[in-house]
XYZ file of C-alpha atoms in Angstrom:
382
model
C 7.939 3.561 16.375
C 4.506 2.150 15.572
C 3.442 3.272 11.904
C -0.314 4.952 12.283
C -2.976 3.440 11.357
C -3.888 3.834 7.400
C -7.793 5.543 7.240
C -9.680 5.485 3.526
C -10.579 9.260 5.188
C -6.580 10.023 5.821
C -3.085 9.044 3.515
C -0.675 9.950 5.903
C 1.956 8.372 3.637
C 1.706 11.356 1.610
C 2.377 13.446 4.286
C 5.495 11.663 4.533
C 5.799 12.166 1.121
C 5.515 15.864 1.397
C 8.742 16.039 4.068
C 10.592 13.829 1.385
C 10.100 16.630 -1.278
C 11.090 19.340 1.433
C 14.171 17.799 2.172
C 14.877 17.281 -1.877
C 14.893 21.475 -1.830
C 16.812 21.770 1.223
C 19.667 19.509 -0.307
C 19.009 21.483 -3.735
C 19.845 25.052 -1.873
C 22.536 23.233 0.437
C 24.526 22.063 -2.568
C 23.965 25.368 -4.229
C 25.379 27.390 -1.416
C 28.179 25.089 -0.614
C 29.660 25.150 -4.422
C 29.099 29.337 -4.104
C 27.981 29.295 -7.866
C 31.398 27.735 -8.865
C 30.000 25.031 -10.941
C 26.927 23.160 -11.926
C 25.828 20.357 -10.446
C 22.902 17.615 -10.650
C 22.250 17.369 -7.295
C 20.484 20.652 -7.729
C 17.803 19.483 -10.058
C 16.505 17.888 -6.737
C 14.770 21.124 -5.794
C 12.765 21.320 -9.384
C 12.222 17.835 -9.120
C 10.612 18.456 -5.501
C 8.594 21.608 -6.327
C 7.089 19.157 -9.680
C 5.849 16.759 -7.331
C 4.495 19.496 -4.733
C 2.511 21.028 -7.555
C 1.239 17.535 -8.817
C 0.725 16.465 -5.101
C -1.117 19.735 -4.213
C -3.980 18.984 -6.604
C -4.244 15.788 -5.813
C -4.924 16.320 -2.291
C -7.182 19.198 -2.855
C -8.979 16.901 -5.081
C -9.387 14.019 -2.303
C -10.691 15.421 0.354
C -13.143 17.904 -0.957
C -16.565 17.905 0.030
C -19.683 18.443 -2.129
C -21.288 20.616 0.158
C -18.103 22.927 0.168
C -17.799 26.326 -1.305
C -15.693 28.297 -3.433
C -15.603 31.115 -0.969
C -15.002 28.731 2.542
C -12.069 27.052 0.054
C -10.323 30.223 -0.551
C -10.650 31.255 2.698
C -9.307 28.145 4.170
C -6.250 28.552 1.613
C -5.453 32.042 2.113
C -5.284 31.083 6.139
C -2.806 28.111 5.407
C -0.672 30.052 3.028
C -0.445 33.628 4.213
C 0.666 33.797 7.587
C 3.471 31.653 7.318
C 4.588 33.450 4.237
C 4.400 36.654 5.819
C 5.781 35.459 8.984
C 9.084 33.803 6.742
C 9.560 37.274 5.155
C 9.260 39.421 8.078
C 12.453 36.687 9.161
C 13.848 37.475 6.380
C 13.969 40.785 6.205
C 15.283 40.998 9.821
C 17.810 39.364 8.556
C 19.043 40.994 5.690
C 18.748 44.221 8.171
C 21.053 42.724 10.476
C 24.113 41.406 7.967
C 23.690 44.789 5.898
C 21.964 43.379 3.010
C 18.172 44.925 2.787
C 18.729 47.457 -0.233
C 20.473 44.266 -2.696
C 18.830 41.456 -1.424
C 15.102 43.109 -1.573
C 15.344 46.277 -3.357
C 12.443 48.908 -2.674
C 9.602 48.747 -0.619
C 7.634 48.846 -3.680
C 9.802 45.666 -4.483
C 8.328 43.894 -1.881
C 4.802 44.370 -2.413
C 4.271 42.097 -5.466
C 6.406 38.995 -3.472
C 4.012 39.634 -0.462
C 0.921 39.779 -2.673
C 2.465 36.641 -4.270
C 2.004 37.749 -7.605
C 5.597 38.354 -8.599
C 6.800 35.534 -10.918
C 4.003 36.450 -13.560
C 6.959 38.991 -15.272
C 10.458 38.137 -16.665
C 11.354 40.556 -13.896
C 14.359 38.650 -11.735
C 14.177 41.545 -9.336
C 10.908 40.616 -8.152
C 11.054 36.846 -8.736
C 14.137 37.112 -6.376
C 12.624 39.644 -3.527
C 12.383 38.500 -0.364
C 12.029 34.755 0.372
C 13.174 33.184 -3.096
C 11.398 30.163 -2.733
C 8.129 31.782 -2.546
C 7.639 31.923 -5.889
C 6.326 28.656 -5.657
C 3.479 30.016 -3.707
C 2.805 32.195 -6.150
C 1.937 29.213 -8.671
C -0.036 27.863 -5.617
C -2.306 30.310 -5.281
C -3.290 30.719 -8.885
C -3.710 27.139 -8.585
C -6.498 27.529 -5.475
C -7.997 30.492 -7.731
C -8.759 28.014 -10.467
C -9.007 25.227 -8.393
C -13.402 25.027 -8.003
C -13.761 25.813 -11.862
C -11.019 22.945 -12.780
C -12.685 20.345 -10.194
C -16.105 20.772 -12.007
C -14.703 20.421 -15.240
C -12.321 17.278 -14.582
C -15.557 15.305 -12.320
C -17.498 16.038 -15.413
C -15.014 13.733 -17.835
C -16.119 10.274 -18.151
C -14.241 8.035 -15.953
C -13.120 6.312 -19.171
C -11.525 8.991 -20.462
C -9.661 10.435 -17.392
C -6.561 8.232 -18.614
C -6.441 10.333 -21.824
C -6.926 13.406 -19.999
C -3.912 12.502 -17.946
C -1.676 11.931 -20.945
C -2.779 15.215 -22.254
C -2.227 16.843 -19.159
C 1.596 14.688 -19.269
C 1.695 16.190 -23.278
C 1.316 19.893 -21.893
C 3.749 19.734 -19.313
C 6.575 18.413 -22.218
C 5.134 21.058 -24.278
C 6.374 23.909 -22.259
C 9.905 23.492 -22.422
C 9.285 22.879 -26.377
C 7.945 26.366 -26.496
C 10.071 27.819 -24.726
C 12.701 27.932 -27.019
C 10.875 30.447 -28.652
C 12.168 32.558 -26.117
C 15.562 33.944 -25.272
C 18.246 35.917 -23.128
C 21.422 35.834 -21.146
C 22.028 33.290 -18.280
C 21.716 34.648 -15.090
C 24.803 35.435 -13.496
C 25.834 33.327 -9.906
C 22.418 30.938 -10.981
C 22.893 27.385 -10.743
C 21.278 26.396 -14.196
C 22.113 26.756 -18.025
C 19.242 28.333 -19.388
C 18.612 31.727 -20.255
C 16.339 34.014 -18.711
C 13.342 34.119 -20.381
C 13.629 31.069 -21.172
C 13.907 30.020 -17.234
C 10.690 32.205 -16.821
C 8.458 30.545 -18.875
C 9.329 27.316 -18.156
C 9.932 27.397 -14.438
C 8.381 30.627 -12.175
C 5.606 30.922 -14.331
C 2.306 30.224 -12.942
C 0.243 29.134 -16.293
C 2.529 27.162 -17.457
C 2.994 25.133 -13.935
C -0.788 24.431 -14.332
C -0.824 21.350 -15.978
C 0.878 19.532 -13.603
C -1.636 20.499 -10.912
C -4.304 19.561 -13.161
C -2.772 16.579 -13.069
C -2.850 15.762 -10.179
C -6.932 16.772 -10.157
C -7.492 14.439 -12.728
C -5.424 11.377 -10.861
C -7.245 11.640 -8.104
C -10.366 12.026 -9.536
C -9.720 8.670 -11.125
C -8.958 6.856 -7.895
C -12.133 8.256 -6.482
C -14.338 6.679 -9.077
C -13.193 3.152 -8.444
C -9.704 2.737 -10.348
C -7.521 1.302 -7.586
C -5.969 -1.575 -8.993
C -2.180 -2.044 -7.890
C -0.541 -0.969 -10.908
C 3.183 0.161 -10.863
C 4.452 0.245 -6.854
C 6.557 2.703 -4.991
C 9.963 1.237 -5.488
C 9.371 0.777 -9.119
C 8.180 4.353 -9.637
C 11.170 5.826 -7.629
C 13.535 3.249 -10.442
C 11.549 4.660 -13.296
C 11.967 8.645 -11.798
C 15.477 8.197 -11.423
C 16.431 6.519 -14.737
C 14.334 9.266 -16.363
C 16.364 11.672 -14.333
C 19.883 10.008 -15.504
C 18.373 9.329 -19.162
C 17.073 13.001 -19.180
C 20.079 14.424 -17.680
C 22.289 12.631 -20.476
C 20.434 13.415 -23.686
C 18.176 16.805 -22.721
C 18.315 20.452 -22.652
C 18.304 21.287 -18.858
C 14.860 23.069 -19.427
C 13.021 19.342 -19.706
C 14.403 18.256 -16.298
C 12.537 21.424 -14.405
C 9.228 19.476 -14.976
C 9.021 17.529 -17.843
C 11.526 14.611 -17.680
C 9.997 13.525 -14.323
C 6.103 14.537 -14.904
C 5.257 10.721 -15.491
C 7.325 8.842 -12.987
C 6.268 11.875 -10.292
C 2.832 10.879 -10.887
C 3.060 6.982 -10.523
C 4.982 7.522 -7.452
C 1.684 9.913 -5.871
C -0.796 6.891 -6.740
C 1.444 4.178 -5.235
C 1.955 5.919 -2.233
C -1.437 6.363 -1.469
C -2.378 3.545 -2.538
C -0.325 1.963 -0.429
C -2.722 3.530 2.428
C -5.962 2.402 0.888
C -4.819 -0.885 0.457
C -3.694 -0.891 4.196
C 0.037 -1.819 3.254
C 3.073 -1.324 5.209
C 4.131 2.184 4.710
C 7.891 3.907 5.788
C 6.384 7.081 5.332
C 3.843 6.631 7.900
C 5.716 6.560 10.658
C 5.187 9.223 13.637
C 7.931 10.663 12.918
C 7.811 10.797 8.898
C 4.131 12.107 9.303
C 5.022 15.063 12.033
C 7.737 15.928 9.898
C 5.490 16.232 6.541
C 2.773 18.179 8.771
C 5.583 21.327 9.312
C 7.231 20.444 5.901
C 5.174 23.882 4.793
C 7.037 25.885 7.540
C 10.353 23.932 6.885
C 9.741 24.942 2.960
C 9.733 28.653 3.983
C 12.482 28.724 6.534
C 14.876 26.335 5.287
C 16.790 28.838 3.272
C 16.891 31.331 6.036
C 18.664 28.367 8.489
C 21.357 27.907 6.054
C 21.786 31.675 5.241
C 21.936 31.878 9.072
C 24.833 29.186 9.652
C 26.910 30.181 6.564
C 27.081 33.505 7.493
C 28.199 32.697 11.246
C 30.625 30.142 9.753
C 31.942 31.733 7.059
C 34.760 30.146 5.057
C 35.524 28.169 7.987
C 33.475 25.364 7.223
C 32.935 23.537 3.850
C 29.424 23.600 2.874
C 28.684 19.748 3.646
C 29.665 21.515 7.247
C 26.884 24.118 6.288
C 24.183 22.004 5.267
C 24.533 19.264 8.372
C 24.585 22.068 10.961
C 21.758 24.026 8.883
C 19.264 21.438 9.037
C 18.623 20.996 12.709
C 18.355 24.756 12.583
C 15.903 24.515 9.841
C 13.830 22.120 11.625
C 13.548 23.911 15.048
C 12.707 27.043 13.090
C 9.833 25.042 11.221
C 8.645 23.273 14.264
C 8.012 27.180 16.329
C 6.563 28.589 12.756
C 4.438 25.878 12.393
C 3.327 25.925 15.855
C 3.213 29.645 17.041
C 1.687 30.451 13.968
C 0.367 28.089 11.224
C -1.184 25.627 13.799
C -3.062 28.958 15.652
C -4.483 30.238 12.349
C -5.720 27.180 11.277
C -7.769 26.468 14.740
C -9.201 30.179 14.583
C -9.816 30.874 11.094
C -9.599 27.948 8.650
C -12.700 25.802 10.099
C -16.283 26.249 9.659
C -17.744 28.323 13.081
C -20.187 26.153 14.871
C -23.776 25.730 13.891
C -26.343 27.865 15.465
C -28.284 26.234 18.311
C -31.050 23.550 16.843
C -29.129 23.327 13.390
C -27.537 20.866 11.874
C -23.927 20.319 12.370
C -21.410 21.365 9.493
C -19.395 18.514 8.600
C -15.577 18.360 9.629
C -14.039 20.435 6.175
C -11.218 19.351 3.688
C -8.759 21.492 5.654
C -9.048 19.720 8.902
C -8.671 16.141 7.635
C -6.982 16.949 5.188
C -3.385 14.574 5.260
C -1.019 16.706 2.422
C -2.027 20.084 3.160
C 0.219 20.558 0.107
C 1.829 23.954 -1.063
């Protein structure tokens, strides 16, 4: 296929970018489910890794396509209409599900359980009961939407640093994030029984679900693109070499670190290099392989994919059973995964977005309201 065309008003390599992080979880929760908590692996750092760059990615995007004129109100609104349905929409799934194979009381607890996971507010307590209810991975979202809470204050703040100094805002924004793991030591706890990590629970908390201390790297990502918007461009380290210097840092970290440093820490730096080539590789007009058709539809229902992929592979273990190894699991789970992304994302997130996410037309003999972030907006990171 014909790669699109690259727009200074559109990065759809990042887009692509967004369905290469997706997949990094999917493999994550594959390996997990295929080893049954028999041993660890590093394979399963992929999903951290993934959810780092999501975060990082997330303000970044944000942070590109917002317009002066906007709002903090129309941005909220446009966020909780990209985020909610589908959330609700994956739980619902899920709890069907759970229903059906006999699993609703230990999987979700309580009603009351519930609420905080749909509220999204449930990874700000050590509480693995309601870090775990419902859909696991959307404790992510619960990061995310602190994140858009915070996001118009932090935008001010970072546009008014002096474009000299956004490079040392960066590193201290890279400082914080290797900071958390430091401090959580302070901290302490059993390991979790059946989870795939070494680090004990409170520990794990602070250092992974918890929203504040995730911040950093989406102020990070505020910052770097507020520093490509004011004219710094210049081709610095490329796509292939950032992907090089992430996984050596991986290996490196893997060898001579505590796991807690390779949640966000070990790959904070690298992550960020590889954002800023990849778009610049757009606003330079370079040949991209993530802007493909294909690569960019399949970033555009990465979202829904996030949300669903754990269901699909819940789905085909429990049909299979022990009859199939889990590479078995995983191949036949992702087709699954993608047709259930491609119907959530179009029965639902697509619909919400058209009805409820755009400014409503102008009022006759005004002037028209320019397109907003939402509806140009390439990432639409999570």
């Amino acid at each position: 296929m014909t790669p699109t065309t690259p727009s200074p008003e559109r990065l759809p390599s990042l887009t692509g970018l967004r369905f290469v992080a997706a997949f990094g979880v999917y493999l994550c929760h594959a390996v997990f489910l295929g080893l049954r908590g028999r041993a660890w692996m590093p394979t399963e750092l992929l999903g951290p890794l993934a959810v780092s760059l999501f975060f990082i990615l997330s303000g970044f995007v944000l942070t590109r396509f917002a317009r002066p004129e906007d709002t903090a109100r129309a941005f909220w609104r446009r966020r909780v209409v990209k985020i909610y349905p589908n959330h609700l929409t994956a739980l619902v799934l899920f709890m069907i599900y759970f229903l059906v194979v006999g699993m609703a009381v230990r999987q979700s607890g309580s009603v009351l359980t519930l609420v905080p996971s749909v509220l999204l507010v449930h990874t700000w307590l050590p509480n693995y009961t309601l870090i775990g209810s419902g859909n696991i991975v959307s404790w992510s979202l619960a990061c995310e939407v602190f994140f858009y809470l915070l996001f118009p204050l932090l935008l001010a703040l970072v546009r008014r640093i002096p474009p000299r100094r956004l490079t040392a805002a960066a590193v201290c924004m890279a400082a914080a994030v290797w900071t958390v793991p430091v401090v959580s030591y302070a901290l302490h706890g059993a390991l979790l029984p059946g989870f795939p990590w070494p680090v004990p629970r409170d520990q794990l908390w602070f250092a992974y679900f918890l929203p504040l201390c995730r911040l950093p790297e989406f102020v990070l990502g505020i910052i770097l693109a507020t520093g490509m918007r004011s004219g710094d461009r210049k081709r610095r380290t490329g796509v292939w070499a950032s992907s090089a210097l992430l996984l050596a840092s991986l290996v490196l970290g893997a060898t001579v670190l505590p796991t807690v440093f390779l949640f966000a820490a070990v790959g904070v730096v690298p992550l960020t290099l590889l954002i800023r080539a990849t778009a610049a590789l757009d606003l330079r007009g370079a040949r991209s392989p993530l802007r493909t058709p294909v690569m960019v539809f399949l970033g555009e229902i990465s979202y829904a994919f996030y949300l669903v992929h754990t269901l699909a592979l819940l789905v085909v273990d429990h049909i299979t059973g022990a009859a199939w190894s889990g590479l078995a699991t995983g191949v036949l789970g992702l087709p699954v995964a993608l047709l259930m992304s491609w119907l959530l994302y179009t029965l639902v997130e697509q619909p919400c977005m058209r009805r409820f996410a755009r400014r409503r037309r102008p009022a006759p003999g005004s002037a028209p309201a320019r397109a907003t972030a939402d509806s140009e907006e390439p990432g639409k990171a999570v």
